[in-house]
Each structure stands twice: as structure tokens, then as C-alpha cells.
JSON list of C-alpha atoms in Angstrom, two decimals:
[
{"chain": "A", "resi": 141, "resn": "MET", "atom": "CA", "xyz": [-17.98, 17.47, 13.91]},
{"chain": "A", "resi": 142, "resn": "VAL", "atom": "CA", "xyz": [-14.51, 17.19, 12.44]},
{"chain": "A", "resi": 143, "resn": "LEU", "atom": "CA", "xyz": [-14.15, 13.57, 13.59]},
{"chain": "A", "resi": 144, "resn": "ASP", "atom": "CA", "xyz": [-17.06, 12.64, 11.32]},
{"chain": "A", "resi": 145, "resn": "MET", "atom": "CA", "xyz": [-14.83, 13.46, 8.35]},
{"chain": "A", "resi": 146, "resn": "PHE", "atom": "CA", "xyz": [-12.71, 10.43, 9.19]},
{"chain": "A", "resi": 147, "resn": "LYS", "atom": "CA", "xyz": [-15.60, 7.97, 9.17]},
{"chain": "A", "resi": 148, "resn": "LEU", "atom": "CA", "xyz": [-15.74, 5.48, 6.31]},
{"chain": "A", "resi": 149, "resn": "ASP", "atom": "CA", "xyz": [-19.25, 4.15, 6.87]},
{"chain": "A", "resi": 150, "resn": "GLY", "atom": "CA", "xyz": [-20.68, 2.78, 3.64]},
{"chain": "A", "resi": 151, "resn": "LYS", "atom": "CA", "xyz": [-17.34, 2.92, 1.81]},
{"chain": "A", "resi": 152, "resn": "VAL", "atom": "CA", "xyz": [-15.76, -0.09, 0.09]},
{"chain": "A", "resi": 153, "resn": "ALA", "atom": "CA", "xyz": [-11.98, -0.47, 0.18]},
{"chain": "A", "resi": 154, "resn": "ILE", "atom": "CA", "xyz": [-9.74, -2.85, -1.78]},
{"chain": "A", "resi": 155, "resn": "VAL", "atom": "CA", "xyz": [-6.41, -3.58, -0.08]},
{"chain": "A", "resi": 156, "resn": "THR", "atom": "CA", "xyz": [-3.73, -5.67, -1.78]},
{"chain": "A", "resi": 157, "resn": "GLY", "atom": "CA", "xyz": [-1.26, -7.73, 0.21]},
{"chain": "A", "resi": 158, "resn": "ALA", "atom": "CA", "xyz": [-3.97, -8.11, 2.84]},
{"chain": "A", "resi": 159, "resn": "ASN", "atom": "CA", "xyz": [-2.98, -11.38, 4.46]},
{"chain": "A", "resi": 160, "resn": "THR", "atom": "CA", "xyz": [-0.14, -10.14, 6.65]},
{"chain": "A", "resi": 161, "resn": "GLY", "atom": "CA", "xyz": [1.97, -7.20, 7.83]},
{"chain": "A", "resi": 162, "resn": "LEU", "atom": "CA", "xyz": [1.15, -3.66, 6.80]},
{"chain": "A", "resi": 163, "resn": "GLY", "atom": "CA", "xyz": [-1.69, -4.74, 4.53]},
{"chain": "A", "resi": 164, "resn": "GLN", "atom": "CA", "xyz": [-3.37, -6.61, 7.34]},
{"chain": "A", "resi": 165, "resn": "GLY", "atom": "CA", "xyz": [-2.95, -3.66, 9.70]},
{"chain": "A", "resi": 166, "resn": "MET", "atom": "CA", "xyz": [-4.46, -1.26, 7.18]},
{"chain": "A", "resi": 167, "resn": "CYS", "atom": "CA", "xyz": [-7.38, -3.61, 6.52]},
{"chain": "A", "resi": 168, "resn": "VAL", "atom": "CA", "xyz": [-8.21, -3.63, 10.22]},
{"chain": "A", "resi": 169, "resn": "GLY", "atom": "CA", "xyz": [-7.85, 0.15, 10.49]},
{"chain": "A", "resi": 170, "resn": "LEU", "atom": "CA", "xyz": [-10.15, 0.79, 7.53]},
{"chain": "A", "resi": 171, "resn": "ALA", "atom": "CA", "xyz": [-12.70, -1.67, 8.92]},
{"chain": "A", "resi": 172, "resn": "GLU", "atom": "CA", "xyz": [-12.60, 0.00, 12.33]},
{"chain": "A", "resi": 173, "resn": "ALA", "atom": "CA", "xyz": [-13.38, 3.30, 10.57]},
{"chain": "A", "resi": 174, "resn": "GLY", "atom": "CA", "xyz": [-16.46, 1.70, 9.01]},
{"chain": "A", "resi": 175, "resn": "ALA", "atom": "CA", "xyz": [-15.32, 0.52, 5.57]},
{"chain": "A", "resi": 176, "resn": "LYS", "atom": "CA", "xyz": [-16.22, -2.79, 3.99]},
{"chain": "A", "resi": 177, "resn": "VAL", "atom": "CA", "xyz": [-12.88, -4.31, 3.07]},
{"chain": "A", "resi": 178, "resn": "VAL", "atom": "CA", "xyz": [-11.88, -6.53, 0.16]},
{"chain": "A", "resi": 179, "resn": "GLY", "atom": "CA", "xyz": [-8.51, -8.08, 0.89]},
{"chain": "A", "resi": 180, "resn": "VAL", "atom": "CA", "xyz": [-6.42, -9.32, -2.03]},
{"chain": "A", "resi": 181, "resn": "ALA", "atom": "CA", "xyz": [-3.54, -11.73, -1.53]},
{"chain": "A", "resi": 182, "resn": "ARG", "atom": "CA", "xyz": [-1.84, -14.81, -2.96]},
{"chain": "A", "resi": 183, "resn": "ARG", "atom": "CA", "xyz": [-2.45, -16.74, 0.24]},
{"chain": "A", "resi": 184, "resn": "SER", "atom": "CA", "xyz": [-5.24, -17.18, 2.73]},
{"chain": "A", "resi": 185, "resn": "CYS", "atom": "CA", "xyz": [-6.56, -14.05, 4.43]},
{"chain": "A", "resi": 186, "resn": "ASP", "atom": "CA", "xyz": [-8.19, -16.04, 7.25]},
{"chain": "A", "resi": 187, "resn": "GLU", "atom": "CA", "xyz": [-6.21, -14.26, 9.96]},
{"chain": "A", "resi": 188, "resn": "THR", "atom": "CA", "xyz": [-7.17, -10.83, 8.61]},
{"chain": "A", "resi": 189, "resn": "ALA", "atom": "CA", "xyz": [-10.79, -11.94, 8.30]},
{"chain": "A", "resi": 190, "resn": "ALA", "atom": "CA", "xyz": [-10.78, -13.11, 11.93]},
{"chain": "A", "resi": 191, "resn": "LEU", "atom": "CA", "xyz": [-9.36, -9.80, 13.18]},
{"chain": "A", "resi": 192, "resn": "ILE", "atom": "CA", "xyz": [-12.04, -7.86, 11.33]},
{"chain": "A", "resi": 193, "resn": "LYS", "atom": "CA", "xyz": [-14.77, -10.21, 12.53]},
{"chain": "A", "resi": 194, "resn": "GLU", "atom": "CA", "xyz": [-13.72, -9.44, 16.11]},
{"chain": "A", "resi": 195, "resn": "ILE", "atom": "CA", "xyz": [-14.66, -5.78, 15.55]},
{"chain": "A", "resi": 196, "resn": "ASN", "atom": "CA", "xyz": [-17.88, -6.70, 13.72]},
{"chain": "A", "resi": 197, "resn": "GLY", "atom": "CA", "xyz": [-16.51, -5.44, 10.41]},
{"chain": "A", "resi": 198, "resn": "GLU", "atom": "CA", "xyz": [-17.16, -6.73, 6.90]},
{"chain": "A", "resi": 199, "resn": "PHE", "atom": "CA", "xyz": [-14.42, -8.46, 4.94]},
{"chain": "A", "resi": 200, "resn": "THR", "atom": "CA", "xyz": [-14.22, -10.39, 1.68]},
{"chain": "A", "resi": 201, "resn": "ALA", "atom": "CA", "xyz": [-11.07, -12.16, 0.51]},
{"chain": "A", "resi": 202, "resn": "VAL", "atom": "CA", "xyz": [-9.94, -12.40, -3.10]},
{"chain": "A", "resi": 203, "resn": "ILE", "atom": "CA", "xyz": [-7.09, -14.84, -3.72]},
{"chain": "A", "resi": 204, "resn": "ALA", "atom": "CA", "xyz": [-5.03, -13.56, -6.63]},
{"chain": "A", "resi": 205, "resn": "ASP", "atom": "CA", "xyz": [-1.41, -13.60, -7.79]},
{"chain": "A", "resi": 206, "resn": "LEU", "atom": "CA", "xyz": [-0.55, -9.95, -8.34]},
{"chain": "A", "resi": 207, "resn": "SER", "atom": "CA", "xyz": [2.48, -10.78, -10.45]},
{"chain": "A", "resi": 208, "resn": "SER", "atom": "CA", "xyz": [0.01, -10.93, -13.36]},
{"chain": "A", "resi": 209, "resn": "THR", "atom": "CA", "xyz": [-2.31, -8.17, -14.56]},
{"chain": "A", "resi": 210, "resn": "GLU", "atom": "CA", "xyz": [-4.73, -10.87, -15.74]},
{"chain": "A", "resi": 211, "resn": "VAL", "atom": "CA", "xyz": [-6.23, -11.02, -12.23]},
{"chain": "A", "resi": 212, "resn": "ILE", "atom": "CA", "xyz": [-7.38, -7.38, -12.26]},
{"chain": "A", "resi": 213, "resn": "ASP", "atom": "CA", "xyz": [-10.76, -7.91, -13.90]},
{"chain": "A", "resi": 214, "resn": "ASP", "atom": "CA", "xyz": [-11.57, -10.63, -11.38]},
{"chain": "A", "resi": 215, "resn": "ILE", "atom": "CA", "xyz": [-10.62, -8.40, -8.44]},
{"chain": "A", "resi": 216, "resn": "ILE", "atom": "CA", "xyz": [-12.95, -5.68, -9.69]},
{"chain": "A", "resi": 217, "resn": "SER", "atom": "CA", "xyz": [-15.80, -8.05, -10.48]},
{"chain": "A", "resi": 218, "resn": "GLN", "atom": "CA", "xyz": [-15.60, -9.87, -7.14]},
{"chain": "A", "resi": 219, "resn": "THR", "atom": "CA", "xyz": [-15.60, -6.55, -5.28]},
{"chain": "A", "resi": 220, "resn": "LEU", "atom": "CA", "xyz": [-18.64, -5.31, -7.18]},
{"chain": "A", "resi": 221, "resn": "LYS", "atom": "CA", "xyz": [-20.40, -8.65, -6.66]},
{"chain": "A", "resi": 222, "resn": "ALA", "atom": "CA", "xyz": [-19.78, -8.49, -2.91]},
{"chain": "A", "resi": 223, "resn": "TYR", "atom": "CA", "xyz": [-20.53, -4.82, -2.23]},
{"chain": "A", "resi": 224, "resn": "GLY", "atom": "CA", "xyz": [-21.78, -3.17, -5.43]},
{"chain": "A", "resi": 225, "resn": "ARG", "atom": "CA", "xyz": [-19.23, -0.35, -5.57]},
{"chain": "A", "resi": 226, "resn": "ILE", "atom": "CA", "xyz": [-15.62, 0.70, -4.96]},
{"chain": "A", "resi": 227, "resn": "ASP", "atom": "CA", "xyz": [-14.50, 3.83, -3.09]},
{"chain": "A", "resi": 228, "resn": "ILE", "atom": "CA", "xyz": [-10.92, 3.21, -1.97]},
{"chain": "A", "resi": 229, "resn": "LEU", "atom": "CA", "xyz": [-7.92, 1.32, -3.33]},
{"chain": "A", "resi": 230, "resn": "VAL", "atom": "CA", "xyz": [-4.80, 0.66, -1.27]},
{"chain": "A", "resi": 231, "resn": "ASN", "atom": "CA", "xyz": [-1.93, -0.63, -3.42]},
{"chain": "A", "resi": 232, "resn": "ASN", "atom": "CA", "xyz": [0.08, -2.28, -0.68]},
{"chain": "A", "resi": 233, "resn": "ALA", "atom": "CA", "xyz": [1.33, -5.56, -2.17]},
{"chain": "A", "resi": 234, "resn": "GLY", "atom": "CA", "xyz": [5.02, -5.59, -2.97]},
{"chain": "A", "resi": 235, "resn": "ILE", "atom": "CA", "xyz": [8.05, -7.85, -3.14]},
{"chain": "A", "resi": 236, "resn": "ILE", "atom": "CA", "xyz": [11.75, -7.35, -2.58]},
{"chain": "A", "resi": 237, "resn": "LYS", "atom": "CA", "xyz": [14.72, -9.35, -3.84]},
{"chain": "A", "resi": 238, "resn": "ARG", "atom": "CA", "xyz": [18.09, -8.64, -2.25]},
{"chain": "A", "resi": 239, "resn": "GLU", "atom": "CA", "xyz": [21.24, -9.07, -4.35]},
{"chain": "A", "resi": 240, "resn": "ASP", "atom": "CA", "xyz": [24.29, -7.06, -5.31]},
{"chain": "A", "resi": 241, "resn": "ALA", "atom": "CA", "xyz": [23.44, -4.87, -8.29]},
{"chain": "A", "resi": 242, "resn": "ILE", "atom": "CA", "xyz": [26.37, -6.35, -10.24]},
{"chain": "A", "resi": 243, "resn": "ASN", "atom": "CA", "xyz": [24.75, -9.80, -10.00]},
{"chain": "A", "resi": 244, "resn": "TYR", "atom": "CA", "xyz": [21.08, -8.84, -10.34]},
{"chain": "A", "resi": 245, "resn": "THR", "atom": "CA", "xyz": [19.23, -10.93, -12.92]},
{"chain": "A", "resi": 246, "resn": "MET", "atom": "CA", "xyz": [16.68, -9.78, -15.46]},
{"chain": "A", "resi": 247, "resn": "ALA", "atom": "CA", "xyz": [14.22, -12.33, -14.06]},
{"chain": "A", "resi": 248, "resn": "ASP", "atom": "CA", "xyz": [14.44, -10.86, -10.56]},
{"chain": "A", "resi": 249, "resn": "TRP", "atom": "CA", "xyz": [14.14, -7.33, -11.91]},
{"chain": "A", "resi": 250, "resn": "ASP", "atom": "CA", "xyz": [11.00, -8.22, -13.90]},
{"chain": "A", "resi": 251, "resn": "ALA", "atom": "CA", "xyz": [9.46, -10.06, -10.96]},
{"chain": "A", "resi": 252, "resn": "VAL", "atom": "CA", "xyz": [9.83, -7.05, -8.64]},
{"chain": "A", "resi": 253, "resn": "TYR", "atom": "CA", "xyz": [8.58, -4.57, -11.23]},
{"chain": "A", "resi": 254, "resn": "ALA", "atom": "CA", "xyz": [5.57, -6.72, -12.14]},
{"chain": "A", "resi": 255, "resn": "VAL", "atom": "CA", "xyz": [4.16, -6.48, -8.61]},
{"chain": "A", "resi": 256, "resn": "ASN", "atom": "CA", "xyz": [5.57, -3.19, -7.34]},
{"chain": "A", "resi": 257, "resn": "GLN", "atom": "CA", "xyz": [4.92, -0.99, -10.35]},
{"chain": "A", "resi": 258, "resn": "LYS", "atom": "CA", "xyz": [3.06, -2.54, -13.29]},
{"chain": "A", "resi": 259, "resn": "GLU", "atom": "CA", "xyz": [0.26, -4.04, -11.20]},
{"chain": "A", "resi": 260, "resn": "VAL", "atom": "CA", "xyz": [-0.10, -0.83, -9.21]},
{"chain": "A", "resi": 261, "resn": "PHE", "atom": "CA", "xyz": [-0.68, 1.21, -12.35]},
{"chain": "A", "resi": 262, "resn": "PHE", "atom": "CA", "xyz": [-3.12, -1.10, -14.08]},
{"chain": "A", "resi": 263, "resn": "LEU", "atom": "CA", "xyz": [-5.14, -1.90, -10.95]},
{"chain": "A", "resi": 264, "resn": "SER", "atom": "CA", "xyz": [-5.33, 1.83, -10.23]},
{"chain": "A", "resi": 265, "resn": "GLN", "atom": "CA", "xyz": [-6.49, 2.40, -13.80]},
{"chain": "A", "resi": 266, "resn": "ALA", "atom": "CA", "xyz": [-9.23, -0.23, -13.47]},
{"chain": "A", "resi": 267, "resn": "VAL", "atom": "CA", "xyz": [-10.43, 1.18, -10.16]},
{"chain": "A", "resi": 268, "resn": "ALA", "atom": "CA", "xyz": [-10.34, 4.74, -11.52]},
{"chain": "A", "resi": 269, "resn": "LYS", "atom": "CA", "xyz": [-12.60, 3.68, -14.41]},
{"chain": "A", "resi": 270, "resn": "GLN", "atom": "CA", "xyz": [-15.11, 2.34, -11.89]},
{"chain": "A", "resi": 271, "resn": "LEU", "atom": "CA", "xyz": [-14.85, 5.48, -9.74]},
{"chain": "A", "resi": 272, "resn": "ILE", "atom": "CA", "xyz": [-15.48, 7.67, -12.78]},
{"chain": "A", "resi": 273, "resn": "LYS", "atom": "CA", "xyz": [-18.46, 5.49, -13.71]},
{"chain": "A", "resi": 274, "resn": "GLN", "atom": "CA", "xyz": [-19.90, 5.89, -10.20]},
{"chain": "A", "resi": 275, "resn": "GLY", "atom": "CA", "xyz": [-19.39, 9.66, -10.42]},
{"chain": "A", "resi": 276, "resn": "GLU", "atom": "CA", "xyz": [-18.70, 10.22, -6.73]},
{"chain": "A", "resi": 277, "resn": "GLY", "atom": "CA", "xyz": [-14.92, 10.42, -6.64]},
{"chain": "A", "resi": 278, "resn": "GLY", "atom": "CA", "xyz": [-12.70, 8.20, -4.55]},
{"chain": "A", "resi": 279, "resn": "LYS", "atom": "CA", "xyz": [-9.30, 7.55, -3.05]},
{"chain": "A", "resi": 280, "resn": "ILE", "atom": "CA", "xyz": [-6.27, 5.69, -4.33]},
{"chain": "A", "resi": 281, "resn": "ILE", "atom": "CA", "xyz": [-3.46, 5.15, -1.84]},
{"chain": "A", "resi": 282, "resn": "ASN", "atom": "CA", "xyz": [-0.13, 3.71, -2.94]},
{"chain": "A", "resi": 283, "resn": "VAL", "atom": "CA", "xyz": [2.45, 2.29, -0.59]},
{"chain": "A", "resi": 284, "resn": "ALA", "atom": "CA", "xyz": [5.85, 3.78, -1.40]},
{"chain": "A", "resi": 285, "resn": "SER", "atom": "CA", "xyz": [8.97, 3.41, 0.76]},
{"chain": "A", "resi": 286, "resn": "MET", "atom": "CA", "xyz": [11.92, 5.18, 2.31]},
{"chain": "A", "resi": 287, "resn": "LEU", "atom": "CA", "xyz": [13.66, 3.96, -0.84]},
{"chain": "A", "resi": 288, "resn": "SER", "atom": "CA", "xyz": [11.42, 6.25, -2.86]},
{"chain": "A", "resi": 289, "resn": "TYR", "atom": "CA", "xyz": [13.82, 8.89, -1.51]},
{"chain": "A", "resi": 290, "resn": "GLN", "atom": "CA", "xyz": [17.04, 6.96, -0.92]},
{"chain": "A", "resi": 291, "resn": "GLY", "atom": "CA", "xyz": [19.18, 4.48, -2.82]},
{"chain": "A", "resi": 292, "resn": "GLY", "atom": "CA", "xyz": [19.35, 1.58, -0.43]},
{"chain": "A", "resi": 293, "resn": "ILE", "atom": "CA", "xyz": [21.82, -1.31, -0.60]},
{"chain": "A", "resi": 294, "resn": "ARG", "atom": "CA", "xyz": [21.41, -4.55, -2.60]},
{"chain": "A", "resi": 295, "resn": "VAL", "atom": "CA", "xyz": [17.82, -3.75, -3.64]},
{"chain": "A", "resi": 296, "resn": "PRO", "atom": "CA", "xyz": [18.13, -2.00, -7.02]},
{"chain": "A", "resi": 297, "resn": "ALA", "atom": "CA", "xyz": [14.82, -3.16, -8.49]},
{"chain": "A", "resi": 298, "resn": "TYR", "atom": "CA", "xyz": [12.90, -2.41, -5.28]},
{"chain": "A", "resi": 299, "resn": "THR", "atom": "CA", "xyz": [14.42, 1.07, -5.07]},
{"chain": "A", "resi": 300, "resn": "ALA", "atom": "CA", "xyz": [13.63, 1.76, -8.72]},
{"chain": "A", "resi": 301, "resn": "SER", "atom": "CA", "xyz": [10.05, 0.52, -8.38]},
{"chain": "A", "resi": 302, "resn": "LYS", "atom": "CA", "xyz": [9.34, 2.51, -5.22]},
{"chain": "A", "resi": 303, "resn": "SER", "atom": "CA", "xyz": [10.86, 5.65, -6.73]},
{"chain": "A", "resi": 304, "resn": "ALA", "atom": "CA", "xyz": [8.51, 5.09, -9.65]},
{"chain": "A", "resi": 305, "resn": "ILE", "atom": "CA", "xyz": [5.56, 4.87, -7.26]},
{"chain": "A", "resi": 306, "resn": "LEU", "atom": "CA", "xyz": [6.30, 8.33, -5.90]},
{"chain": "A", "resi": 307, "resn": "GLY", "atom": "CA", "xyz": [6.27, 9.77, -9.41]},
{"chain": "A", "resi": 308, "resn": "LEU", "atom": "CA", "xyz": [3.26, 7.73, -10.53]},
{"chain": "A", "resi": 309, "resn": "THR", "atom": "CA", "xyz": [1.29, 8.98, -7.54]},
{"chain": "A", "resi": 310, "resn": "ARG", "atom": "CA", "xyz": [1.87, 12.56, -8.67]},
{"chain": "A", "resi": 311, "resn": "ALA", "atom": "CA", "xyz": [1.06, 11.80, -12.31]},
{"chain": "A", "resi": 312, "resn": "LEU", "atom": "CA", "xyz": [-2.24, 10.08, -11.55]},
{"chain": "A", "resi": 313, "resn": "ALA", "atom": "CA", "xyz": [-3.21, 12.80, -9.06]},
{"chain": "A", "resi": 314, "resn": "ASN", "atom": "CA", "xyz": [-2.75, 15.38, -11.80]},
{"chain": "A", "resi": 315, "resn": "GLU", "atom": "CA", "xyz": [-4.94, 13.53, -14.30]},
{"chain": "A", "resi": 316, "resn": "TRP", "atom": "CA", "xyz": [-7.70, 12.26, -12.04]},
{"chain": "A", "resi": 317, "resn": "ALA", "atom": "CA", "xyz": [-8.26, 15.24, -9.75]},
{"chain": "A", "resi": 318, "resn": "LYS", "atom": "CA", "xyz": [-10.95, 16.48, -12.17]},
{"chain": "A", "resi": 319, "resn": "TYR", "atom": "CA", "xyz": [-12.96, 13.37, -11.30]},
{"chain": "A", "resi": 320, "resn": "ASN", "atom": "CA", "xyz": [-12.64, 14.09, -7.56]},
{"chain": "A", "resi": 321, "resn": "ILE", "atom": "CA", "xyz": [-10.22, 11.19, -7.21]},
{"chain": "A", "resi": 322, "resn": "GLN", "atom": "CA", "xyz": [-7.34, 11.86, -4.83]},
{"chain": "A", "resi": 323, "resn": "VAL", "atom": "CA", "xyz": [-4.19, 9.81, -5.35]},
{"chain": "A", "resi": 324, "resn": "ASN", "atom": "CA", "xyz": [-1.66, 9.85, -2.51]},
{"chain": "A", "resi": 325, "resn": "ALA", "atom": "CA", "xyz": [0.94, 7.52, -1.06]},
{"chain": "A", "resi": 326, "resn": "ILE", "atom": "CA", "xyz": [2.35, 6.38, 2.25]},
{"chain": "A", "resi": 327, "resn": "ALA", "atom": "CA", "xyz": [6.09, 5.79, 2.60]},
{"chain": "A", "resi": 328, "resn": "PRO", "atom": "CA", "xyz": [6.61, 3.42, 5.52]},
{"chain": "A", "resi": 329, "resn": "GLY", "atom": "CA", "xyz": [9.91, 3.50, 7.32]},
{"chain": "A", "resi": 330, "resn": "TYR", "atom": "CA", "xyz": [11.59, 0.41, 8.69]},
{"chain": "A", "resi": 331, "resn": "MET", "atom": "CA", "xyz": [8.68, -1.80, 9.71]},
{"chain": "A", "resi": 332, "resn": "ALA", "atom": "CA", "xyz": [8.62, -5.14, 11.49]},
{"chain": "A", "resi": 333, "resn": "THR", "atom": "CA", "xyz": [7.28, -7.17, 8.54]},
{"chain": "A", "resi": 334, "resn": "ASN", "atom": "CA", "xyz": [8.32, -10.15, 6.43]},
{"chain": "A", "resi": 335, "resn": "ASN", "atom": "CA", "xyz": [10.25, -7.86, 4.08]},
{"chain": "A", "resi": 336, "resn": "THR", "atom": "CA", "xyz": [12.58, -6.72, 6.86]},
{"chain": "A", "resi": 337, "resn": "GLU", "atom": "CA", "xyz": [13.00, -10.03, 8.67]},
{"chain": "A", "resi": 338, "resn": "GLN", "atom": "CA", "xyz": [16.47, -10.53, 7.21]},
{"chain": "A", "resi": 339, "resn": "LEU", "atom": "CA", "xyz": [17.56, -7.08, 8.40]},
{"chain": "A", "resi": 340, "resn": "ARG", "atom": "CA", "xyz": [16.06, -7.52, 11.87]},
{"chain": "A", "resi": 341, "resn": "ASN", "atom": "CA", "xyz": [17.83, -10.84, 12.26]},
{"chain": "A", "resi": 342, "resn": "ASP", "atom": "CA", "xyz": [21.18, -9.20, 11.45]},
{"chain": "A", "resi": 343, "resn": "GLU", "atom": "CA", "xyz": [22.17, -7.76, 14.84]},
{"chain": "A", "resi": 344, "resn": "ASN", "atom": "CA", "xyz": [24.67, -5.25, 13.46]},
{"chain": "A", "resi": 345, "resn": "ARG", "atom": "CA", "xyz": [22.40, -4.00, 10.68]},
{"chain": "A", "resi": 346, "resn": "SER", "atom": "CA", "xyz": [19.39, -3.81, 13.00]},
{"chain": "A", "resi": 347, "resn": "THR", "atom": "CA", "xyz": [21.37, -1.75, 15.50]},
{"chain": "A", "resi": 348, "resn": "GLU", "atom": "CA", "xyz": [22.53, 0.62, 12.74]},
{"chain": "A", "resi": 349, "resn": "ILE", "atom": "CA", "xyz": [18.95, 1.14, 11.62]},
{"chain": "A", "resi": 350, "resn": "LEU", "atom": "CA", "xyz": [17.53, 1.67, 15.11]},
{"chain": "A", "resi": 351, "resn": "ASP", "atom": "CA", "xyz": [20.30, 4.13, 15.96]},
{"chain": "A", "resi": 352, "resn": "ARG", "atom": "CA", "xyz": [19.14, 6.36, 13.09]},
{"chain": "A", "resi": 353, "resn": "ILE", "atom": "CA", "xyz": [15.39, 6.23, 13.83]},
{"chain": "A", "resi": 354, "resn": "PRO", "atom": "CA", "xyz": [14.54, 9.07, 16.24]},
{"chain": "A", "resi": 355, "resn": "ALA", "atom": "CA", "xyz": [11.59, 7.06, 17.58]},
{"chain": "A", "resi": 356, "resn": "GLY", "atom": "CA", "xyz": [14.07, 4.34, 18.56]},
{"chain": "A", "resi": 357, "resn": "ARG", "atom": "CA", "xyz": [12.00, 1.39, 17.38]},
{"chain": "A", "resi": 358, "resn": "TRP", "atom": "CA", "xyz": [10.85, -0.52, 14.33]},
{"chain": "A", "resi": 359, "resn": "GLY", "atom": "CA", "xyz": [7.43, 0.50, 13.07]},
{"chain": "A", "resi": 360, "resn": "THR", "atom": "CA", "xyz": [4.42, -1.80, 13.29]},
{"chain": "A", "resi": 361, "resn": "PRO", "atom": "CA", "xyz": [1.35, -2.39, 11.09]},
{"chain": "A", "resi": 362, "resn": "ALA", "atom": "CA", "xyz": [-0.70, -0.43, 13.62]},
{"chain": "A", "resi": 363, "resn": "ASP", "atom": "CA", "xyz": [1.43, 2.64, 12.89]},
{"chain": "A", "resi": 364, "resn": "MET", "atom": "CA", "xyz": [-0.04, 2.74, 9.37]},
{"chain": "A", "resi": 365, "resn": "GLN", "atom": "CA", "xyz": [-3.67, 2.77, 10.43]},
{"chain": "A", "resi": 366, "resn": "GLY", "atom": "CA", "xyz": [-4.19, 6.44, 11.23]},
{"chain": "A", "resi": 367, "resn": "THR", "atom": "CA", "xyz": [-2.57, 7.62, 8.02]},
{"chain": "A", "resi": 368, "resn": "VAL", "atom": "CA", "xyz": [-4.43, 5.22, 5.75]},
{"chain": "A", "resi": 369, "resn": "VAL", "atom": "CA", "xyz": [-7.79, 6.13, 7.32]},
{"chain": "A", "resi": 370, "resn": "TRP", "atom": "CA", "xyz": [-7.02, 9.84, 6.91]},
{"chain": "A", "resi": 371, "resn": "LEU", "atom": "CA", "xyz": [-6.05, 9.43, 3.25]},
{"chain": "A", "resi": 372, "resn": "ALA", "atom": "CA", "xyz": [-9.13, 7.26, 2.62]},
{"chain": "A", "resi": 373, "resn": "SER", "atom": "CA", "xyz": [-11.53, 9.74, 4.21]},
{"chain": "A", "resi": 374, "resn": "LYS", "atom": "CA", "xyz": [-13.09, 13.12, 3.47]},
{"chain": "A", "resi": 375, "resn": "ALA", "atom": "CA", "xyz": [-10.56, 14.61, 5.88]},
{"chain": "A", "resi": 376, "resn": "SER", "atom": "CA", "xyz": [-7.97, 14.46, 3.07]},
{"chain": "A", "resi": 377, "resn": "ASP", "atom": "CA", "xyz": [-10.13, 15.72, 0.19]},
{"chain": "A", "resi": 378, "resn": "TYR", "atom": "CA", "xyz": [-7.72, 18.58, -0.57]},
{"chain": "A", "resi": 379, "resn": "VAL", "atom": "CA", "xyz": [-4.59, 16.43, -0.27]},
{"chain": "A", "resi": 380, "resn": "ASN", "atom": "CA", "xyz": [-3.51, 15.13, -3.67]},
{"chain": "A", "resi": 381, "resn": "GLY", "atom": "CA", "xyz": [-0.31, 13.78, -5.19]},
{"chain": "A", "resi": 382, "resn": "PHE", "atom": "CA", "xyz": [1.57, 13.71, -1.89]},
{"chain": "A", "resi": 383, "resn": "THR", "atom": "CA", "xyz": [3.60, 10.95, -0.25]},
{"chain": "A", "resi": 384, "resn": "VAL", "atom": "CA", "xyz": [3.41, 10.87, 3.54]},
{"chain": "A", "resi": 385, "resn": "ALA", "atom": "CA", "xyz": [6.33, 9.34, 5.44]},
{"chain": "A", "resi": 386, "resn": "VAL", "atom": "CA", "xyz": [5.40, 7.12, 8.37]},
{"chain": "A", "resi": 387, "resn": "ASP", "atom": "CA", "xyz": [8.94, 6.45, 9.46]},
{"chain": "A", "resi": 388, "resn": "GLY", "atom": "CA", "xyz": [9.53, 7.37, 13.11]},
{"chain": "A", "resi": 389, "resn": "GLY", "atom": "CA", "xyz": [11.54, 10.37, 11.89]},
{"chain": "A", "resi": 390, "resn": "TRP", "atom": "CA", "xyz": [14.01, 8.45, 9.68]},
{"chain": "A", "resi": 391, "resn": "LEU", "atom": "CA", "xyz": [13.96, 10.97, 6.83]},
{"chain": "A", "resi": 392, "resn": "ALA", "atom": "CA", "xyz": [14.34, 13.89, 9.21]},
{"chain": "A", "resi": 393, "resn": "ARG", "atom": "CA", "xyz": [17.65, 12.53, 10.52]}
]
């Protein structure tokens, strides 16, 4: 049956930024589809672990600071120690620093790029090496943004890094398709997460945003679950190098 193509039974998924927000929502969605989930975050993933335990799923936490590529080997080794293989990587972790471009510091620029772009590439590279070694293909899913398509305001480094993710997704898809590795991305719209708390607390800005979203609401972590399961499953085996907007219609406006 076609629904069987969406099952992730026996698959192992690494999700970065797993302790809260979109990462947490995607962890739960992947676990509900049958995957064993390794959640990577700087802080405790106890809440995510509890949510997955409620659905009798399997979850292992790896505490790591993704501002440094030095943690990558440990993420891979802990995943292999826990479950013996890797099938799916979701590069969700990201940071944002808001400041007028004229005042933006080199330190803030480097901090954003370290997590949002550099770590994404080198963790993807490490996972791809393991997928090639296993010889069964796999899925890499990057989390892009509406600002992969638009300029934004007061977030120059974030916009640049997320635009880079759209291009990187295409580049890796081109190179790794021969190994049966599909590389795609999800571009969330305006979601109710920590990153948008400042915007949601600004009544005027929040109203402006909601007025443009055809769906008429902020997105939620649950809105990401169907798309991430699809891109992680056999149902998307002929989808490669594409970025899917989950935005309530924002880009269509």
C-alpha cells in the first residue's frame, strides 16, 4: 500500500536542535513514523525524550554545542553506538541575531554562520560518508527559511546563511544522488518558536505578518511533521535538491 512508503520502521534519524520548537516537533513526527531518533542539542532534551516515550518510541540525546565542528565525530559515534547505523539527518539547529546591517559585527556574523551553514555542511558530509559506507542510501533534510527567498530586515547573517542552505541543498543533491542519497530542504514560514518570540511580542509587527499569511496564523512545530516524514521516507525517493515551503501560503502572496 502507498501508506507503507511513509513508514520509517528500522530507520535511524539524527535531528539537530532537538530540545525545543521545530526540532522537537520533527523528532516526535519521525518517531511516530517508526524511526529511532537521536536528538542533538546544547541543552537537555528531557522534554523531547518524554514526548517520544509517551508514544513508545526510541530516543537518544546527544548534548553538543553545534557552534563547533569538533563535536561532529562524537555525534556520529554516539549514534552508531546506540543504534548501529544512520539513515536520516535533519539539519534543524540554527541561530539568529537581529541588528541593523550597518552595525552588524564580525563576531555575530561568524557565530550565525558557524551554526547555520558551516556545521550543516560538515555534519552532512560526515553522515554522507556513513551512508555511503552502509551502501543503502539515505536522506538528508536541511531546514532553510522564508529568508532563503527574501531579504528580511535586520537579519543579514541569517538571511545569507539560509540562502546558502538552499544552494547547498542543490549542490549536495547533485553529487550524492549516485549513492541513492536524497538531499532536500524544508523552508518554514513564520513559526511560533523561540526565534520569532521577539516578533510575536511586537503587536504591530505580528499583525503585519499575520495579515500576509493566507492561513491567518503562525505555524507550529506540528506543521513540520508531515513534510519531514515524507522527505525522510521512501515516498520521496525521486525528490532531490528541492526546498519545500511550509509557510501557510506566505510565498504565494
